[in-house]
Short mmCIF file of C-alpha atoms in Angstrom, two decimals:
data_model
loop_
_atom_site.label_atom_id
_atom_site.label_comp_id
_atom_site.label_asym_id
_atom_site.label_seq_id
_atom_site.Cartn_x
_atom_site.Cartn_y
_atom_site.Cartn_z
CA MET D 1 301.64 102.56 168.37
CA GLY D 2 300.64 104.12 171.67
CA ASP D 3 302.63 106.75 173.57
CA HIS D 4 304.74 104.93 176.17
CA THR D 5 304.17 107.69 178.71
CA ALA D 6 300.48 106.80 178.58
CA PRO D 7 300.32 103.25 177.21
CA VAL D 8 297.23 102.12 175.37
CA VAL D 9 295.65 98.97 176.78
CA GLY D 10 293.84 96.56 174.49
CA ILE D 11 291.42 93.99 175.88
CA LEU D 12 290.08 90.83 174.27
CA SER D 13 287.31 90.35 175.08
CA ILE D 14 284.80 92.59 176.77
CA GLY D 15 282.92 90.14 178.92
CA ASP D 16 282.18 90.96 182.55
CA MET D 17 285.81 90.75 183.70
CA GLY D 18 287.20 92.52 180.64
CA LEU D 19 284.64 95.28 180.99
CA GLY D 20 285.41 95.68 184.70
CA ILE D 21 289.15 95.92 184.11
CA GLY D 22 288.55 98.35 181.25
CA ARG D 23 286.40 100.59 183.43
CA LEU D 24 288.99 100.54 186.20
CA LEU D 25 291.82 101.52 183.83
CA ILE D 26 289.75 104.26 182.20
CA SER D 27 289.01 105.69 185.64
CA GLN D 28 292.77 105.91 186.17
CA GLY D 29 293.32 107.84 182.96
CA TYR D 30 294.22 105.08 180.50
CA ARG D 31 292.96 104.67 176.97
CA VAL D 32 291.33 101.26 176.58
CA VAL D 33 290.51 99.72 173.19
CA THR D 34 288.97 96.50 171.97
CA PHE D 35 287.76 94.59 168.93
CA ALA D 36 284.19 93.43 169.28
CA GLU D 37 282.79 93.07 165.77
CA ASP D 38 282.36 89.36 166.44
CA ARG D 39 280.50 90.00 169.70
CA SER D 40 276.84 90.77 170.33
CA ASP D 41 275.29 94.18 169.87
CA ARG D 42 274.69 94.23 173.62
CA THR D 43 278.40 93.71 174.31
CA ARG D 44 279.44 96.45 171.89
CA LYS D 45 276.99 98.93 173.38
CA ARG D 46 278.14 98.10 176.92
CA ALA D 47 281.76 98.69 175.92
CA GLN D 48 281.02 102.01 174.24
CA SER D 49 278.82 103.27 177.06
CA ASN D 50 281.70 102.65 179.49
CA GLY D 51 284.27 104.53 177.42
CA ILE D 52 286.01 101.60 175.74
CA GLU D 53 286.87 102.32 172.11
CA LEU D 54 285.72 99.83 169.48
CA LEU D 55 288.26 99.19 166.71
CA PRO D 56 287.52 97.70 163.29
CA SER D 57 289.97 94.78 163.36
CA ILE D 58 292.38 92.85 165.51
CA ARG D 59 295.22 94.21 163.39
CA VAL D 60 294.29 97.80 164.27
CA LEU D 61 293.86 96.74 167.90
CA ALA D 62 297.36 95.25 167.94
CA GLU D 63 298.86 98.28 166.20
CA LEU D 64 297.39 100.73 168.70
CA SER D 65 297.95 98.70 171.86
CA ASP D 66 301.09 98.73 173.95
CA CYS D 67 299.84 95.79 175.98
CA LEU D 68 296.97 93.48 175.17
CA LEU D 69 295.07 91.63 177.88
CA SER D 70 293.52 88.35 176.73
CA ILE D 71 290.48 87.55 178.89
CA VAL D 72 288.41 85.04 176.93
CA PRO D 73 286.70 81.72 177.72
CA PRO D 74 289.48 79.15 178.32
CA ARG D 75 288.47 77.12 175.26
CA ASP D 76 289.25 80.19 173.09
CA ALA D 77 292.62 81.11 174.62
CA LEU D 78 294.84 79.38 172.06
CA ALA D 79 292.79 80.48 169.05
CA THR D 80 292.78 84.08 170.31
CA ALA D 81 296.56 84.06 170.63
CA GLN D 82 296.83 82.65 167.11
CA ARG D 83 294.59 85.43 165.74
CA VAL D 84 296.79 88.08 167.33
CA VAL D 85 300.02 86.45 166.12
CA ASN D 86 298.61 86.25 162.59
CA GLU D 87 297.65 89.93 162.54
CA ILE D 88 300.95 91.44 163.72
CA PRO D 89 303.66 91.82 161.06
CA SER D 90 306.76 89.86 162.07
CA SER D 91 309.24 92.39 160.66
CA THR D 92 311.35 93.75 163.51
CA ASP D 93 311.25 97.32 162.16
CA THR D 94 307.47 97.67 162.48
CA ARG D 95 307.43 98.39 166.25
CA LYS D 96 309.77 100.19 168.62
CA ARG D 97 308.74 97.87 171.44
CA PRO D 98 306.99 94.53 171.34
CA LEU D 99 303.32 94.09 172.03
CA TYR D 100 303.10 92.71 175.55
CA TYR D 101 300.50 89.97 175.28
CA VAL D 102 299.21 89.27 178.78
CA ASP D 103 297.31 85.98 178.74
CA LEU D 104 294.98 86.13 181.75
CA ASN D 105 292.90 83.12 180.79
CA ALA D 106 292.11 80.16 183.03
CA ILE D 107 294.34 77.71 181.18
CA SER D 108 296.66 74.90 182.20
CA PRO D 109 300.44 75.34 182.18
CA GLY D 110 300.51 73.05 179.15
CA VAL D 111 298.26 75.36 177.16
CA ALA D 112 300.24 78.37 178.41
CA ASN D 113 303.33 76.78 176.87
CA GLN D 114 301.45 76.33 173.60
CA VAL D 115 300.59 80.04 173.67
CA GLN D 116 304.26 80.78 174.30
CA ALA D 117 305.27 78.66 171.31
CA LEU D 118 302.89 80.68 169.12
CA CYS D 119 304.17 84.02 170.39
CA GLU D 120 307.79 82.99 169.88
CA THR D 121 307.13 82.81 166.12
CA ASN D 122 306.67 86.59 166.05
CA PRO D 123 309.48 88.81 167.42
CA ASN D 124 307.02 91.67 167.88
CA ILE D 125 305.10 89.82 170.61
CA THR D 126 306.23 89.15 174.17
CA LEU D 127 304.07 86.82 176.22
CA ILE D 128 303.35 87.35 179.90
CA ASP D 129 301.60 84.35 181.43
CA GLY D 130 298.88 85.26 183.89
CA GLY D 131 295.61 84.65 185.66
CA ILE D 132 292.98 86.48 187.68
CA ILE D 133 292.01 85.51 191.22
CA GLY D 134 288.98 87.31 192.55
CA GLY D 135 285.86 88.97 191.23
CA VAL D 136 285.11 91.69 188.69
CA PRO D 137 286.50 95.16 189.57
CA TYR D 138 284.00 97.63 190.97
CA GLU D 139 284.04 101.13 192.41
CA ASN D 140 284.85 101.07 196.11
CA PRO D 141 285.29 104.46 197.83
CA SER D 142 287.03 102.84 200.82
CA SER D 143 289.86 101.55 198.61
CA PRO D 144 292.96 103.78 198.14
CA MET D 145 292.41 103.74 194.38
CA GLY D 146 288.63 104.05 194.68
CA TRP D 147 288.18 100.59 193.17
CA TYR D 148 288.19 96.97 194.23
CA CYS D 149 290.52 95.02 191.94
CA PRO D 150 291.15 91.26 191.95
CA SER D 151 294.66 89.85 192.11
CA VAL D 152 296.35 89.58 188.73
CA ILE D 153 299.11 86.98 188.95
CA VAL D 154 301.77 86.84 186.24
CA SER D 155 304.90 84.88 185.43
CA GLY D 156 307.55 84.52 182.76
CA PRO D 157 311.01 85.88 182.01
CA THR D 158 309.62 89.31 181.08
CA ARG D 159 307.78 91.67 183.39
CA LEU D 160 305.30 94.22 182.10
CA PRO D 161 307.38 97.41 181.76
CA TYR D 162 304.37 99.63 182.41
CA THR D 163 304.69 99.59 186.18
CA ASN D 164 301.78 101.96 186.76
CA ILE D 165 299.40 99.61 184.95
CA ALA D 166 300.86 96.67 186.86
CA GLY D 167 300.22 98.53 190.09
CA LYS D 168 296.66 99.48 189.21
CA LEU D 169 295.89 95.83 188.38
CA ASN D 170 297.47 94.37 191.53
CA MET D 171 299.98 92.42 189.43
CA ASP D 172 302.11 89.95 191.36
CA HIS D 173 305.00 88.24 189.55
CA MET D 174 305.18 84.54 190.49
CA GLY D 175 308.49 83.65 188.88
CA GLU D 176 310.34 83.22 185.61
CA ARG D 177 308.52 80.10 184.38
CA ILE D 178 305.79 80.41 181.75
CA GLY D 179 302.89 78.44 183.22
CA ALA D 180 303.56 79.23 186.88
CA ALA D 181 300.83 81.88 187.06
CA SER D 182 298.40 79.77 185.04
CA GLY D 183 299.10 76.82 187.31
CA LEU D 184 298.50 78.84 190.47
CA LYS D 185 295.20 80.10 189.03
CA MET D 186 294.17 76.53 188.22
CA CYS D 187 295.06 75.24 191.69
CA PHE D 188 293.10 78.06 193.30
CA ALA D 189 290.08 77.52 191.05
CA SER D 190 290.07 73.81 191.88
CA THR D 191 289.35 74.66 195.51
CA THR D 192 286.48 77.04 194.70
CA LYS D 193 284.73 75.86 191.54
CA GLY D 194 285.46 72.26 192.52
CA LEU D 195 283.69 72.86 195.82
CA PHE D 196 280.74 74.51 194.06
CA ALA D 197 280.31 71.45 191.83
CA ILE D 198 280.34 69.14 194.87
CA ALA D 199 277.71 71.39 196.47
CA ILE D 200 275.57 71.28 193.30
CA GLN D 201 275.65 67.48 193.30
CA SER D 202 274.95 67.32 197.02
CA TYR D 203 272.09 69.84 196.94
CA VAL D 204 270.43 68.31 193.87
CA THR D 205 270.74 64.77 195.21
CA ALA D 206 269.36 65.88 198.59
CA GLY D 207 266.50 67.56 196.74
CA LYS D 208 265.71 64.39 194.82
CA ILE D 209 265.45 62.32 198.01
CA GLY D 210 263.55 65.04 199.85
CA VAL D 211 266.12 66.08 202.46
CA LEU D 212 267.50 69.39 201.11
CA PRO D 213 266.14 71.51 204.01
CA GLN D 214 267.55 69.06 206.53
CA LEU D 215 270.94 68.98 204.78
CA ARG D 216 271.17 72.75 204.87
CA ASP D 217 270.04 72.83 208.49
CA TYR D 218 272.78 70.44 209.58
CA MET D 219 275.38 72.32 207.53
CA ARG D 220 274.23 75.50 209.27
CA ARG D 221 274.70 73.86 212.64
CA HIS D 222 277.97 72.05 212.05
CA ASN D 223 279.69 73.69 209.06
CA PRO D 224 278.29 77.21 208.58
CA ASP D 225 281.36 78.58 206.79
CA THR D 226 281.13 75.90 204.09
CA LEU D 227 277.39 76.52 203.73
CA LYS D 228 277.97 80.22 203.16
CA VAL D 229 280.68 79.67 200.55
CA ALA D 230 278.73 76.89 198.80
CA ASP D 231 275.49 78.88 198.64
CA LYS D 232 277.23 81.89 197.14
CA GLY D 233 279.02 79.75 194.57
CA VAL D 234 275.97 77.71 193.59
CA THR D 235 273.73 80.74 193.04
CA GLY D 236 276.46 82.79 191.37
CA MET D 237 277.66 80.18 188.88
CA PRO D 238 274.82 79.91 186.30
CA PRO D 239 275.98 82.73 183.93
CA LYS D 240 279.55 81.40 184.10
CA ALA D 241 278.95 77.65 183.91
CA TYR D 242 279.64 77.46 180.16
CA ARG D 243 283.09 78.99 180.70
CA TRP D 244 283.89 76.60 183.51
CA VAL D 245 283.40 73.41 181.48
CA ASN D 246 286.70 73.72 179.63
CA GLU D 247 288.39 75.32 182.63
CA MET D 248 287.67 72.22 184.70
CA GLN D 249 288.96 70.01 181.88
CA GLN D 250 292.16 72.04 181.84
CA ILE D 251 292.49 71.72 185.60
CA GLY D 252 292.19 67.96 185.17
CA ALA D 253 294.91 68.00 182.52
CA MET D 254 297.17 70.03 184.81
CA MET D 255 296.57 67.74 187.78
CA GLU D 256 297.57 64.80 185.58
CA GLU D 257 300.53 66.41 183.80
CA GLU D 258 301.98 68.38 186.70
CA GLY D 259 300.67 66.59 189.79
CA GLY D 260 300.55 62.97 188.69
CA PHE D 261 296.86 62.53 189.53
CA ASP D 262 294.11 61.11 187.34
CA ARG D 263 292.26 63.80 185.43
CA GLY D 264 288.92 62.04 185.87
CA LEU D 265 287.97 63.95 189.03
CA PHE D 266 287.83 67.27 187.21
CA ASP D 267 286.36 65.76 184.06
CA GLY D 268 283.48 64.89 186.37
CA VAL D 269 283.36 68.44 187.68
CA ALA D 270 283.30 69.70 184.08
CA GLU D 271 280.30 67.48 183.40
CA VAL D 272 278.41 69.10 186.28
CA TYR D 273 278.87 72.51 184.67
CA ARG D 274 278.06 71.13 181.22
CA ILE D 275 274.71 69.92 182.55
CA VAL D 276 274.01 73.37 183.99
CA ALA D 277 275.06 75.19 180.82
CA GLU D 278 273.55 72.92 178.17
CA ASP D 279 270.71 70.95 179.77
CA THR D 280 268.95 73.59 181.88
CA VAL D 281 267.54 77.10 181.57
CA LEU D 282 270.32 78.24 183.89
CA GLY D 283 272.59 78.22 180.86
CA LEU D 284 270.60 81.14 179.44
CA GLU D 285 271.30 83.41 182.41
CA GLN D 286 273.29 86.61 181.81
CA PRO D 287 275.31 88.58 184.39
CA GLY D 288 273.24 91.45 185.73
CA GLU D 289 270.06 90.08 184.14
CA ARG D 290 269.26 87.13 186.39
CA SER D 291 265.82 85.54 186.43
CA ARG D 292 266.48 81.92 187.50
CA GLY D 293 268.80 80.26 189.96
CA THR D 294 269.17 83.16 192.37
CA THR D 295 268.33 80.87 195.30
CA VAL D 296 269.69 77.44 196.15
CA GLU D 297 266.19 75.99 196.02
CA ASP D 298 265.59 77.30 192.49
CA VAL D 299 268.98 76.05 191.27
CA VAL D 300 268.04 72.61 192.57
CA GLU D 301 264.60 72.63 190.96
CA VAL D 302 265.92 73.79 187.60
CA ILE D 303 268.71 71.20 187.51
CA LYS D 304 266.34 68.42 188.60
CA SER D 305 264.03 69.39 185.75
CA GLY D 306 266.86 69.53 183.22
CA MET D 307 268.27 66.18 184.27
CA SER D 308 264.85 64.55 183.95
CA GLY D 309 264.42 65.87 180.40
CA GLY D 310 262.51 69.07 181.19
CA CYS D 311 262.36 71.76 178.50
CA LYS D 312 265.11 74.33 178.20
CA GLU D 313 263.11 77.42 177.37
#
């Protein structure tokens, strides 16, 4: 297991956010490891080229890591936790300190409690509930640390003992309840990704009836701040739409279970992102390798084509 004076950080998985957090931590002197044998060759090469060590199994990853950050698509959060629990021996003499499993996935408080129930079956794992608010870390010379970092919100009865890592990742402890951080992340996402879905429907519908330019003109005149936020969200969402389908479903479940509202509103939002991800060529877009949907007008045209049965090529 890693030296506690310089804890080893494991990350599952190395998507855009995981890669960004890995790069940030490496720049601050930390050893970052991952398991990516089940990921694409492109993902493995990106990880290696940025200094992230590839390990042969999740068991080795768990053995080497002092804390493990789970950053996977929401639909995979529970299965990922189960894989980690299965791979760590439950004997209490196998580790001096537990593996701190920091679940940073966009999941509902209900799913966070399911993850907690899994982790409680293994005394060598301590769960920290969490979420990420903000974009992927990037180098920023004007920042005190030299990097922009999103807000990492966490909750639960245990705090990450590696205070330097917590500081580098802008960790903010929300309270003692498992699910509090996940719930805050969900509420925040409902106001951003929910708005983007409304904008998608509005823009596409306006395009179908031939008034998209006029709609945008009147938004520019009367609601320019909303136009700016909506445009950025609509053109930025294509590579992430597939992840947001289940996230919106989980928001709906949370709104029902915790807030007493009907989940149907966010099931509808999830359907918007499902259309983008599965019925249009926008679902093929990759971060950093964009070819379609970089303008509002192109997003509208592509979705119109997909909804009318156009080819996804």
